[in-house]
mmCIF file of C-alpha atoms and ligand atoms in Angstrom:
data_model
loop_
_atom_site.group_PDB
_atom_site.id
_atom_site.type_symbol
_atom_site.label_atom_id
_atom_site.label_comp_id
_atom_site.label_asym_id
_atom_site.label_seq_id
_atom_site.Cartn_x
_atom_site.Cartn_y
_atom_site.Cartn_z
ATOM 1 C CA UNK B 1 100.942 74.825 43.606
ATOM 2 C CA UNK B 2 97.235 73.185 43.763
ATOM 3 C CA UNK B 3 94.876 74.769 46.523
ATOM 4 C CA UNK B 4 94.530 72.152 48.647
ATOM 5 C CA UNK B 5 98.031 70.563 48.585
ATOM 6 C CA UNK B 6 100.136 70.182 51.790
ATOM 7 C CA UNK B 7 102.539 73.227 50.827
ATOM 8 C CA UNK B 8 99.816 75.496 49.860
ATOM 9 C CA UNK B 9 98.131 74.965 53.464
ATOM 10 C CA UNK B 10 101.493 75.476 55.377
ATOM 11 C CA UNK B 11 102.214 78.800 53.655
ATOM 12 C CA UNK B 12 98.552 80.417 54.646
ATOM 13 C CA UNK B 13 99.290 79.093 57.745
ATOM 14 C CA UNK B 14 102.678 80.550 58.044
ATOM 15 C CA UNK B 15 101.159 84.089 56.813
ATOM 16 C CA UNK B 16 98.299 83.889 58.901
ATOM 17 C CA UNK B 17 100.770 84.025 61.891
ATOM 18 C CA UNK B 18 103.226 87.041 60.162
ATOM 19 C CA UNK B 19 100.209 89.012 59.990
ATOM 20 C CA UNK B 20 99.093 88.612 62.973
ATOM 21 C CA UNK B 21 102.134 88.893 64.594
ATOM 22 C CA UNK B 22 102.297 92.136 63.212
ATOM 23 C CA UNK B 23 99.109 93.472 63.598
ATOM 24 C CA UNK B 24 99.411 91.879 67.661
ATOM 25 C CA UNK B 25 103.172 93.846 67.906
ATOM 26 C CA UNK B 26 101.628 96.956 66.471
ATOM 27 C CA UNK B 27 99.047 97.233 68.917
ATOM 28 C CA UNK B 28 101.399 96.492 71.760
ATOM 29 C CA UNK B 29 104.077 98.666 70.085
ATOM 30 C CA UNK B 30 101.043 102.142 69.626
ATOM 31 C CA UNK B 31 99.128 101.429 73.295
ATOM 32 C CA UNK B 32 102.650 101.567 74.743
ATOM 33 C CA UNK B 33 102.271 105.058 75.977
ATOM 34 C CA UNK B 34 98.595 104.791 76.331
ATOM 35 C CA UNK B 35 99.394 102.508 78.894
ATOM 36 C CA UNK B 36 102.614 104.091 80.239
ATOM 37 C CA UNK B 37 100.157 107.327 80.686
ATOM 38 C CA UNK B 38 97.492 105.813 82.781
ATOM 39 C CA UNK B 39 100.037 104.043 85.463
ATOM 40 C CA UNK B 40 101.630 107.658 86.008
ATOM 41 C CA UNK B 41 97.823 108.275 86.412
ATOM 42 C CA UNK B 42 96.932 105.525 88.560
ATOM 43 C CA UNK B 43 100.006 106.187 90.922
ATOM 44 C CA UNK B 44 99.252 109.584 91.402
ATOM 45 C CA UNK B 45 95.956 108.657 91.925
ATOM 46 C CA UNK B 46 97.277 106.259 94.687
ATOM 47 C CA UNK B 47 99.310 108.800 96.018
ATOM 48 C CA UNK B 48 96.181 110.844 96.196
ATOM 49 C CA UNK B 49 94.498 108.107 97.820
ATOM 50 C CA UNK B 50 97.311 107.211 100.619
ATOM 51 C CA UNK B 51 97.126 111.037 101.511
ATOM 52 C CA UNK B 52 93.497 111.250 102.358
ATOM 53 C CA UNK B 53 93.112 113.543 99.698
ATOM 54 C CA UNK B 54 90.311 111.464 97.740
ATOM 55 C CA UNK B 55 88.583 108.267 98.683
ATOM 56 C CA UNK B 56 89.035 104.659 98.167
ATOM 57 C CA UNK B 57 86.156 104.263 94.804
ATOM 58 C CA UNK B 58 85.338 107.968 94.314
ATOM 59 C CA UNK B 59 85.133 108.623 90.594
ATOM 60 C CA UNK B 60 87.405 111.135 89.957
ATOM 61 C CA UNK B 61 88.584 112.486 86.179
ATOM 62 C CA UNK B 62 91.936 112.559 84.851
ATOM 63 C CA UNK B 63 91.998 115.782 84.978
ATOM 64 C CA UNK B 64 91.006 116.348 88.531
ATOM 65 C CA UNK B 65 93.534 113.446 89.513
ATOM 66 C CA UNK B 66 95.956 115.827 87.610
ATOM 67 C CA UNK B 67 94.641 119.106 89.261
ATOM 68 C CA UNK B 68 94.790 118.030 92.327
ATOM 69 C CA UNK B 69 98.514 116.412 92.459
ATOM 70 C CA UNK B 70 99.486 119.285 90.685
ATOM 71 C CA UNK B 71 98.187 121.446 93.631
ATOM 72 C CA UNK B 72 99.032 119.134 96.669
ATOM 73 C CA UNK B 73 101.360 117.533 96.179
ATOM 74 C CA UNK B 74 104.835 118.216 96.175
ATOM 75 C CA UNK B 75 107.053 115.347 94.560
ATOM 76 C CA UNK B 76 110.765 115.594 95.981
ATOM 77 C CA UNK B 77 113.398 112.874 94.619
ATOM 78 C CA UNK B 78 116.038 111.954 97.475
ATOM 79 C CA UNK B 79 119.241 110.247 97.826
ATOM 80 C CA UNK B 80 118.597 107.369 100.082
ATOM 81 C CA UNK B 81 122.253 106.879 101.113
ATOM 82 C CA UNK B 82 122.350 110.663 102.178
ATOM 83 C CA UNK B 83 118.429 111.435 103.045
ATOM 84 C CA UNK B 84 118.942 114.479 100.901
ATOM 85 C CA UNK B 85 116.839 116.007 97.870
ATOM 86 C CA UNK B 86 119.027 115.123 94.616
ATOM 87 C CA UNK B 87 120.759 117.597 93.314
ATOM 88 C CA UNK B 88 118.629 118.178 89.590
ATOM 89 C CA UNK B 89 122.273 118.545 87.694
ATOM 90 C CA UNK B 90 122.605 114.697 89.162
ATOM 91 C CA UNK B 91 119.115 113.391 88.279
ATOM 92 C CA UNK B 92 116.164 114.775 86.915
ATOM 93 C CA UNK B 93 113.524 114.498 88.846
ATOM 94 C CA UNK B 94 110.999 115.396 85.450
ATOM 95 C CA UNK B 95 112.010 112.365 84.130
ATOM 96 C CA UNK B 96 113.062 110.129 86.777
ATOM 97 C CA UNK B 97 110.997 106.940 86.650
ATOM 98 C CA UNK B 98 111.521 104.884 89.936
ATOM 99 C CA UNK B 99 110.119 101.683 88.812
ATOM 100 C CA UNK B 100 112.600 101.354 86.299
ATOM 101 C CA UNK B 101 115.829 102.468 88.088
ATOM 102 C CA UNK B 102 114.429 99.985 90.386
ATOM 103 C CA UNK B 103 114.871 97.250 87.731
ATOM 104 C CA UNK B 104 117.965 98.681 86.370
ATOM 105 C CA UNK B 105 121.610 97.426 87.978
ATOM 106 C CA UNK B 106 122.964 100.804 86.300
ATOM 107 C CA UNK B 107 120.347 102.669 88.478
ATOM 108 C CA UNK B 108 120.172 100.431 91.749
ATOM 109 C CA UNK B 109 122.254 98.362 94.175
ATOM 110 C CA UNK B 110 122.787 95.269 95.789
ATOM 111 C CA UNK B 111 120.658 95.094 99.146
ATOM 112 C CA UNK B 112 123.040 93.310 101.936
ATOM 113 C CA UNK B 113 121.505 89.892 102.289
ATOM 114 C CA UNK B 114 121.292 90.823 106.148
ATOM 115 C CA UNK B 115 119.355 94.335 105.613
ATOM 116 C CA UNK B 116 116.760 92.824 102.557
ATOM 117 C CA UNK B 117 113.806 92.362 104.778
ATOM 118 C CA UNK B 118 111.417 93.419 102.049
ATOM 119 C CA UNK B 119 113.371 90.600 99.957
ATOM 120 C CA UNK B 120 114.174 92.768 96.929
ATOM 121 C CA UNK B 121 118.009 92.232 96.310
ATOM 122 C CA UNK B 122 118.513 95.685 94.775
ATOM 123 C CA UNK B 123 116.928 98.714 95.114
ATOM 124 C CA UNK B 124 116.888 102.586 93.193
ATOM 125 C CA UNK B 125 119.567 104.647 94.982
ATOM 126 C CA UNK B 126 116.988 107.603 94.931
ATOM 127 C CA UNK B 127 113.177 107.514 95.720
ATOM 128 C CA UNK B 128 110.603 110.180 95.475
ATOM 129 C CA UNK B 129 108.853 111.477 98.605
ATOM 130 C CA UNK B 130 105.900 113.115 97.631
ATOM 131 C CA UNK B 131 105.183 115.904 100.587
ATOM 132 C CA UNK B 132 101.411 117.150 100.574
ATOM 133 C CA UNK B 133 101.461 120.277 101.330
ATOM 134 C CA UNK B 134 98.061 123.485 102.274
ATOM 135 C CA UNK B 135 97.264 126.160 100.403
ATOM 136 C CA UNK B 136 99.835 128.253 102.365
ATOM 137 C CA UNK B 137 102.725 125.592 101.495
ATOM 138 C CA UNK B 138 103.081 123.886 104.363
ATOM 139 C CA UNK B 139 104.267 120.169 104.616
ATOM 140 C CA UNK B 140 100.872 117.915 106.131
ATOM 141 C CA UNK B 141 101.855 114.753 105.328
ATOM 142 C CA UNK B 142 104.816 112.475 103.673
ATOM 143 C CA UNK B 143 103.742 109.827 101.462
ATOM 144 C CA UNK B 144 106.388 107.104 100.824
ATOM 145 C CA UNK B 145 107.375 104.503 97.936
ATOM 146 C CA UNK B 146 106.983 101.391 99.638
ATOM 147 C CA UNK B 147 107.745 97.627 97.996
ATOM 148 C CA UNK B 148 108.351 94.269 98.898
ATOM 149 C CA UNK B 149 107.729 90.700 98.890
ATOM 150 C CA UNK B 150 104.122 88.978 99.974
ATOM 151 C CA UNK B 151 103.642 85.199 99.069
ATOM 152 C CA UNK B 152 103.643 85.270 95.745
ATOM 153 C CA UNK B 153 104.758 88.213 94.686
ATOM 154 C CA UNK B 154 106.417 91.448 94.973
ATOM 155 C CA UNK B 155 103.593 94.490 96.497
ATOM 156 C CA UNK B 156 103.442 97.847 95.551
ATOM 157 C CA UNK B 157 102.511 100.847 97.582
ATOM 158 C CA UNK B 158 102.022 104.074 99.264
ATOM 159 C CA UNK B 159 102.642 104.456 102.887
ATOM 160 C CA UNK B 160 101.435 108.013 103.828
ATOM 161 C CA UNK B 161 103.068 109.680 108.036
ATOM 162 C CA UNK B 162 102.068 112.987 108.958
ATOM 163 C CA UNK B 163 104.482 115.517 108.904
ATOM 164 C CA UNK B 164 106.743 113.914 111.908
ATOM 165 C CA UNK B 165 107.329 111.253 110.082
ATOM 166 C CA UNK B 166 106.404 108.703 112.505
ATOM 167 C CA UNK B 167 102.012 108.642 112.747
ATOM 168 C CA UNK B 168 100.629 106.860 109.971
ATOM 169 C CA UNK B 169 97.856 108.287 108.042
ATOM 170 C CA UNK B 170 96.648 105.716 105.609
ATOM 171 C CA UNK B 171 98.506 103.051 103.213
ATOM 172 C CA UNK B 172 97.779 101.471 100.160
ATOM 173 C CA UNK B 173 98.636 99.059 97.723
ATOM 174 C CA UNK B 174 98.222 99.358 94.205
ATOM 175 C CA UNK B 175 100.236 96.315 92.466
ATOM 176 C CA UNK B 176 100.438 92.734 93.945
ATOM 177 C CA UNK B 177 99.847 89.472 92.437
ATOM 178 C CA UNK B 178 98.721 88.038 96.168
ATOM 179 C CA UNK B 179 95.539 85.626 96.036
ATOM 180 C CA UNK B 180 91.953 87.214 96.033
ATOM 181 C CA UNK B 181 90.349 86.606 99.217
ATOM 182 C CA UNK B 182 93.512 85.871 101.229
ATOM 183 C CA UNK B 183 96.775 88.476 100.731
ATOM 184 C CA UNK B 184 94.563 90.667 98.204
ATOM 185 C CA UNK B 185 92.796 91.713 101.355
ATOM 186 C CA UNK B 186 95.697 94.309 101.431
ATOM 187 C CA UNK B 187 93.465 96.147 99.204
ATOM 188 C CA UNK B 188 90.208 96.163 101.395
ATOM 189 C CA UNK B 189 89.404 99.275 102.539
ATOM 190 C CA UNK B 190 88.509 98.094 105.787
ATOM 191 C CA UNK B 191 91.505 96.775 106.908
ATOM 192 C CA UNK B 192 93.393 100.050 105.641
ATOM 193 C CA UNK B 193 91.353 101.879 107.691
ATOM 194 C CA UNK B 194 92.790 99.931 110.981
ATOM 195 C CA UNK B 195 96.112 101.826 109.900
ATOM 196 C CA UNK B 196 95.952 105.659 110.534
ATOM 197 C CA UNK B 197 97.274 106.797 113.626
ATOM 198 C CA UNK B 198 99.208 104.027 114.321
ATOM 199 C CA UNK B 199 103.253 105.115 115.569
ATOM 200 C CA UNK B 200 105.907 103.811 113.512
ATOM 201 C CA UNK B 201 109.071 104.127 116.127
ATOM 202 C CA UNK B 202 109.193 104.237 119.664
ATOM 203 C CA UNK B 203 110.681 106.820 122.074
ATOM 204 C CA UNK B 204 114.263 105.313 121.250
ATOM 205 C CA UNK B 205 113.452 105.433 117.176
ATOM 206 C CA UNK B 206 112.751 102.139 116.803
ATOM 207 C CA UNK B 207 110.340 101.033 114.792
ATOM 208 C CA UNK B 208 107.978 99.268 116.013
ATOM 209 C CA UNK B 209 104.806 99.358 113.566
ATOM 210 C CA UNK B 210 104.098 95.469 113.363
ATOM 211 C CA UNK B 211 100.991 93.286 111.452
ATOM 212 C CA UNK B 212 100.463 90.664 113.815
ATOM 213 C CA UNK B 213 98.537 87.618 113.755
ATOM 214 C CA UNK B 214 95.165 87.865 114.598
ATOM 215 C CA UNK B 215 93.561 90.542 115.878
ATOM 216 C CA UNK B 216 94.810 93.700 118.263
ATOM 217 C CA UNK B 217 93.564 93.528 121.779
ATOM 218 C CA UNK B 218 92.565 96.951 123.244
ATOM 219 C CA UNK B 219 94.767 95.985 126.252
ATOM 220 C CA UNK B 220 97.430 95.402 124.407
ATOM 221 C CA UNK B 221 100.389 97.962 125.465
ATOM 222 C CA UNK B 222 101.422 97.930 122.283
ATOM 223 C CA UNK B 223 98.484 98.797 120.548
ATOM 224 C CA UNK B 224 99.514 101.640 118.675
ATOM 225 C CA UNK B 225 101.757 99.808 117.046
ATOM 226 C CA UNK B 226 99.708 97.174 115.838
ATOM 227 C CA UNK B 227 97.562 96.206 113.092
ATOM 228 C CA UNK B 228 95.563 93.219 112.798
ATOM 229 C CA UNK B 229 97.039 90.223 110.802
ATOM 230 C CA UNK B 230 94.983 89.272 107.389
ATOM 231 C CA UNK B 231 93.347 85.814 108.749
ATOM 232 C CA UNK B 232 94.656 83.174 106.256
ATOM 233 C CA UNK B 233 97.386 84.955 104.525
ATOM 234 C CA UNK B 234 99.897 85.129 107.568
ATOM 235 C CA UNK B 235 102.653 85.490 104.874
ATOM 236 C CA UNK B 236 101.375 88.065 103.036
ATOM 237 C CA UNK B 237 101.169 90.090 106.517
ATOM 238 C CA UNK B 238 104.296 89.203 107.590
ATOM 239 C CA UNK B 239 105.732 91.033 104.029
ATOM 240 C CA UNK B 240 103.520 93.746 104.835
ATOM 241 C CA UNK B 241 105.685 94.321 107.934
ATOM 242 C CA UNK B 242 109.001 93.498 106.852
ATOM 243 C CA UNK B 243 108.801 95.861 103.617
ATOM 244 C CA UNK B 244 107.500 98.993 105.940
ATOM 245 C CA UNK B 245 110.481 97.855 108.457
ATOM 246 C CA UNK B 246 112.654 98.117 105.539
ATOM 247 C CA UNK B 247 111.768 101.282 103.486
ATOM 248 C CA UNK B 248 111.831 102.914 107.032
ATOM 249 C CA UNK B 249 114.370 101.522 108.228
ATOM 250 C CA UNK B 250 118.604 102.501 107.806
ATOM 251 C CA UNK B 251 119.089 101.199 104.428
ATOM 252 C CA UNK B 252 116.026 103.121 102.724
ATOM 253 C CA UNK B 253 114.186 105.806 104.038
ATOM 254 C CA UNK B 254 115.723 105.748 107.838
ATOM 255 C CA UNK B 255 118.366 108.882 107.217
ATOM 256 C CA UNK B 256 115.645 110.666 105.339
ATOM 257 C CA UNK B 257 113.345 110.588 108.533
ATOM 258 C CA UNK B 258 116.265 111.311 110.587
ATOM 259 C CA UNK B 259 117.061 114.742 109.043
ATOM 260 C CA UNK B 260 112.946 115.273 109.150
ATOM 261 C CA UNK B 261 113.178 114.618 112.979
ATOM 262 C CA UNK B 262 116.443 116.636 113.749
ATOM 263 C CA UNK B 263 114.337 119.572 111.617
ATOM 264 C CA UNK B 264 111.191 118.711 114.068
ATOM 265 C CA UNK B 265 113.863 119.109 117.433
ATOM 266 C CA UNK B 266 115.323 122.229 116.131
ATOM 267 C CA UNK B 267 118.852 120.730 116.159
ATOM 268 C CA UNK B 268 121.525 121.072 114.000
ATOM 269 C CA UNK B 269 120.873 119.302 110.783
ATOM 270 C CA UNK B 270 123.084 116.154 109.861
HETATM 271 C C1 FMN A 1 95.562 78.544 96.981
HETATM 272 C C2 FMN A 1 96.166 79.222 98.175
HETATM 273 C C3 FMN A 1 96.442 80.561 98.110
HETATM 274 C C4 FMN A 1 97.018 81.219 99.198
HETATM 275 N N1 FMN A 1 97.295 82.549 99.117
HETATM 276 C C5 FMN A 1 97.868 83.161 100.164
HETATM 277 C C6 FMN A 1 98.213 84.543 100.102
HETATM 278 O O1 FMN A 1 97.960 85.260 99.125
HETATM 279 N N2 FMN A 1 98.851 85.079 101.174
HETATM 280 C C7 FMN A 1 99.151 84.358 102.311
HETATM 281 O O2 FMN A 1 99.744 84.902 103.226
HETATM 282 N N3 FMN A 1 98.801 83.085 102.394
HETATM 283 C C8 FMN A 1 98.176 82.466 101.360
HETATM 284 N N4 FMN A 1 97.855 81.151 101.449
HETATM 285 C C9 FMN A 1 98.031 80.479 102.741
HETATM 286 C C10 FMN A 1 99.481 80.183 103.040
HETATM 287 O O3 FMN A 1 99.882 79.101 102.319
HETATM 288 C C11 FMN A 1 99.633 79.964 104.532
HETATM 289 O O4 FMN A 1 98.939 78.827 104.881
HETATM 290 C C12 FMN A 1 99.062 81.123 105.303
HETATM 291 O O5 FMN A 1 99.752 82.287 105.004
HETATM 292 C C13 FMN A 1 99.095 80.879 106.806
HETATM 293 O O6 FMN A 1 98.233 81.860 107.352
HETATM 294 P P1 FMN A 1 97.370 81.578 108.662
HETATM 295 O O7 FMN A 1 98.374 81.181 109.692
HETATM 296 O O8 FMN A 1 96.694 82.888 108.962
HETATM 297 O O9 FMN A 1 96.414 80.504 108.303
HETATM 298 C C14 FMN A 1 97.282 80.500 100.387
HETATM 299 C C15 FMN A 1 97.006 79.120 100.433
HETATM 300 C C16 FMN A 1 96.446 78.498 99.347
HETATM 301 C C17 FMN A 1 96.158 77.032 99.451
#
């Protein structure tokens, strides 16, 4: 075959890409867990975050990220249908991963058209509530798995209640595809911060936590359950609300918070 014929070109062309197709597969193939490592990292970091227990752009190590969830936090898998810890013989909570049984219609179900606020379709039948606990043990705060639809994609987040279940403490978001500027404002501290201390349900259990367009008015008689709406990205607010009405609500986390508030009244658990 001459060097510069037509056939000679197209087959170092055509090895060119097997190589590289191999060498790109490779490295996509070997930084698999590399990469499957540092998103445990980063959500337990975000967990961290949601719970107050470090700040929004402190630089914190990998192993003081893992230190400190191993010592805080205490990571509890639940059935959402019942509201109760999974039994370990069912599921194992080591090496449940909730993103995937999320994603998996062996591991999830069909969300009722009428109950998918957060506009997911399906979700995992069990979550993880990660409870952060004091030195002596004691439950402070319950930080939630939250998910759902913005504008243009699906957000991923934390929302953290004290230990009633029902006062926020913080929130964050730590996956979206939303635009920079507009629904990525989910992500600026500032408006996070409008979010602890605001109620969740009313007297009747209701919830009532709501983003709302524009901004809260001190008057307002329902100011502790609002949070200012993200001006420009209405949408992305809107999913804000609907996926915290859903996750709390009776299809998600709502019989979960009910045993936590029968525990809270002293009555008869459920
Ligand atoms: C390029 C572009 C990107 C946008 N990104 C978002 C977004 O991420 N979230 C959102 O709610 N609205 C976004 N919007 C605006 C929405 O289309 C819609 O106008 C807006 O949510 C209405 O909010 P407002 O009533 O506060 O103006 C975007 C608009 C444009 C043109």
């Amino acid at each position: 075959m001459k060097r510069d014929s037509t056939a000679q070109t197209l087959l170092v062309a055509a090895m060119l890409c097997v190589v590289c197709s191999v060498i790109v597969a490779g490295a996509a193939v070997g930084l698999r867990p590399l990469q499957d490592a540092n998103k445990r990292l980063d959500k337990k970091k975000n967990v961290l975050i949601a719970g107050g227990l470090i700040s929004e752009g402190q630089a914190v190590s990998q192993q003081e990220i893992d230190e400190k969830f191993t010592q805080k936090i205490h990571s509890v898998l639940i059935d959402l249908k019942t509201g109760q810890p999974v039994d370990s013989t069912v599921v194992n909570p080591e090496t449940y991963d909730q993103r995937t049984a999320a994603a998996d219609p062996k591991q999830n179900q069909p969300i009722p058209r009428s109950a998918d606020l957060a506009g997911i379709k399906r979700r995992e039948k069990y979550a993880f509530v990660y409870e952060v606990v004091d030195t002596g043990g004691e439950v402070k705060q319950l930080v939630l798995p939250i998910n759902g639809k913005g504008l243009w994609s699906t957000l991923y987040g934390f929302l953290a209640l004290d230990a009633d279940g029902s006062t926020v403490r913080g929130i964050t978001f730590y996956e979206h595809g939303e635009t920079a500027g507009l629904g990525a404002e989910v992500d600026n501290p500032k408006w996070k911060a409008i979010w602890p201390g605001k109620q969740v349900f009313d007297e009747t259990g209701k919830i009532r936590l709501e983003v709302i367009k524009g901004s809260v008015l001190p008057s307002s008689p329902n100011v502790q359950y609002e949070v200012d709406g993200i001006s420009g990205a209405t949408i992305t607010s809107k999913g804000v609300s609907n996926l915290i009405h859903y996750w709390l609500g009776p299809d998600a986390f709502g019989p979960f918070l009910d045993h936590l508030r029968q525990r809270e009244d002293g009555s008869p658990d459920a």
